[in-house]
């Protein structure tokens, strides 16, 4: 990846709705050259897709909770069951396996604390967990930041 590819990525992270002409102008390329580079970046798995960022509050999801999970189970079967349980709950928007004191971290968005409790109850009814600790986010200071390319 050279400086032009990185400029393309920065521009698209900032505004993925740019037309190909606007993007080409922004990075100083012809439309064809820009299209070729985009095609290569997609084919190489650098660009995974294009998404839209939503305001949690504007869509009625004003509560964000980080849930830390510790388990005593580490088999392939248990992990498959856990993964399926987590991915079946749309309010869990991020899901990470960790190294350290906890095994997994979930980011859950909900309408309010009652809604979060319902999501939590759904999760623990689907799979056995050892320790679950929840941290309520008071403010998102930086959220969904662009990749530093």
CSV table of C-alpha atoms in Angstrom, one decimal, residues 44-137:
chain,number,residue,atom,x,y,z
A,44,UNK,CA,-7.0,-7.9,-1.2
A,45,UNK,CA,-9.4,-7.7,1.7
A,46,UNK,CA,-8.3,-4.2,2.8
A,47,UNK,CA,-11.8,-2.8,2.2
A,48,UNK,CA,-14.3,-5.2,3.8
A,49,UNK,CA,-17.4,-3.3,2.9
A,50,UNK,CA,-19.2,0.0,3.4
A,51,UNK,CA,-21.3,0.8,6.4
A,52,UNK,CA,-23.3,3.6,7.9
A,53,UNK,CA,-22.8,5.0,11.4
A,54,UNK,CA,-25.9,5.7,13.3
A,55,UNK,CA,-26.5,7.9,16.4
A,56,UNK,CA,-27.4,5.4,19.2
A,57,UNK,CA,-29.6,8.0,20.9
A,58,UNK,CA,-31.4,9.0,17.7
A,59,UNK,CA,-32.4,5.4,17.1
A,60,UNK,CA,-33.5,4.9,20.7
A,61,UNK,CA,-30.5,3.0,22.0
A,62,UNK,CA,-29.2,5.4,24.7
A,63,UNK,CA,-27.6,2.9,27.0
A,64,UNK,CA,-24.2,1.2,26.2
A,65,UNK,CA,-22.9,-1.5,28.5
A,66,UNK,CA,-19.6,-3.4,28.3
A,67,UNK,CA,-20.0,-6.9,29.6
A,68,UNK,CA,-17.0,-8.8,30.7
A,69,UNK,CA,-17.3,-12.6,30.7
A,70,UNK,CA,-15.2,-15.2,32.4
A,71,UNK,CA,-15.8,-18.9,31.7
A,72,UNK,CA,-14.4,-22.2,32.9
A,73,UNK,CA,-15.3,-23.8,29.6
A,74,UNK,CA,-12.9,-23.6,26.6
A,75,UNK,CA,-14.0,-26.5,24.4
A,76,UNK,CA,-14.8,-26.0,20.7
A,77,UNK,CA,-18.4,-27.1,21.4
A,78,UNK,CA,-18.9,-24.6,24.2
A,79,UNK,CA,-17.4,-21.8,22.1
A,80,UNK,CA,-19.6,-22.6,19.2
A,81,UNK,CA,-22.7,-22.5,21.5
A,82,UNK,CA,-21.5,-19.2,23.0
A,83,UNK,CA,-20.8,-17.6,19.6
A,84,UNK,CA,-24.2,-18.7,18.3
A,85,UNK,CA,-25.9,-17.3,21.4
A,86,UNK,CA,-24.1,-14.0,21.2
A,87,UNK,CA,-24.6,-13.6,17.5
A,88,UNK,CA,-28.3,-14.3,17.8
A,89,UNK,CA,-28.8,-11.1,20.0
A,90,UNK,CA,-28.7,-8.1,17.7
A,91,UNK,CA,-28.1,-5.6,20.6
A,92,UNK,CA,-24.7,-7.1,21.1
A,93,UNK,CA,-22.8,-5.0,18.6
A,94,UNK,CA,-19.2,-6.0,19.4
A,95,UNK,CA,-17.9,-9.3,20.6
A,96,UNK,CA,-14.2,-9.9,21.4
A,97,UNK,CA,-12.2,-12.9,22.8
A,98,UNK,CA,-9.6,-11.5,25.2
A,99,UNK,CA,-6.3,-12.4,26.8
A,100,UNK,CA,-6.1,-11.5,30.5
A,101,UNK,CA,-8.5,-11.6,33.5
A,102,UNK,CA,-11.6,-12.0,31.4
A,103,UNK,CA,-12.2,-14.3,28.4
A,104,UNK,CA,-14.7,-12.2,26.4
A,105,UNK,CA,-16.0,-8.7,26.1
A,106,UNK,CA,-19.4,-7.7,24.7
A,107,UNK,CA,-20.6,-4.3,23.8
A,108,UNK,CA,-24.4,-4.1,24.2
A,109,UNK,CA,-26.6,-1.2,23.2
A,110,UNK,CA,-30.1,-0.9,24.6
A,111,UNK,CA,-33.0,1.5,25.1
A,112,UNK,CA,-32.6,1.6,28.8
A,113,UNK,CA,-31.5,-0.4,31.8
A,114,UNK,CA,-34.7,-2.6,31.8
A,115,UNK,CA,-34.0,-3.4,28.1
A,116,UNK,CA,-30.4,-4.2,29.0
A,117,UNK,CA,-31.5,-6.5,31.7
A,118,UNK,CA,-33.7,-8.4,29.2
A,119,UNK,CA,-30.8,-8.8,26.9
A,120,UNK,CA,-28.6,-10.0,29.8
A,121,UNK,CA,-31.3,-12.5,30.8
A,122,UNK,CA,-31.6,-13.8,27.2
A,123,UNK,CA,-27.8,-14.3,27.0
A,124,UNK,CA,-27.5,-16.2,30.3
A,125,UNK,CA,-30.5,-18.4,29.4
A,126,UNK,CA,-28.7,-19.6,26.3
A,127,UNK,CA,-25.2,-20.5,27.6
A,128,UNK,CA,-23.6,-21.3,30.9
A,129,UNK,CA,-21.1,-18.6,32.0
A,130,UNK,CA,-18.9,-18.4,35.1
A,131,UNK,CA,-18.6,-14.7,35.9
A,132,UNK,CA,-20.3,-11.8,34.2
A,133,UNK,CA,-19.4,-8.2,35.1
A,134,UNK,CA,-21.2,-5.2,33.5
A,135,UNK,CA,-19.8,-1.7,33.1
A,136,UNK,CA,-22.2,1.1,32.1
A,137,UNK,CA,-20.8,3.6,29.7
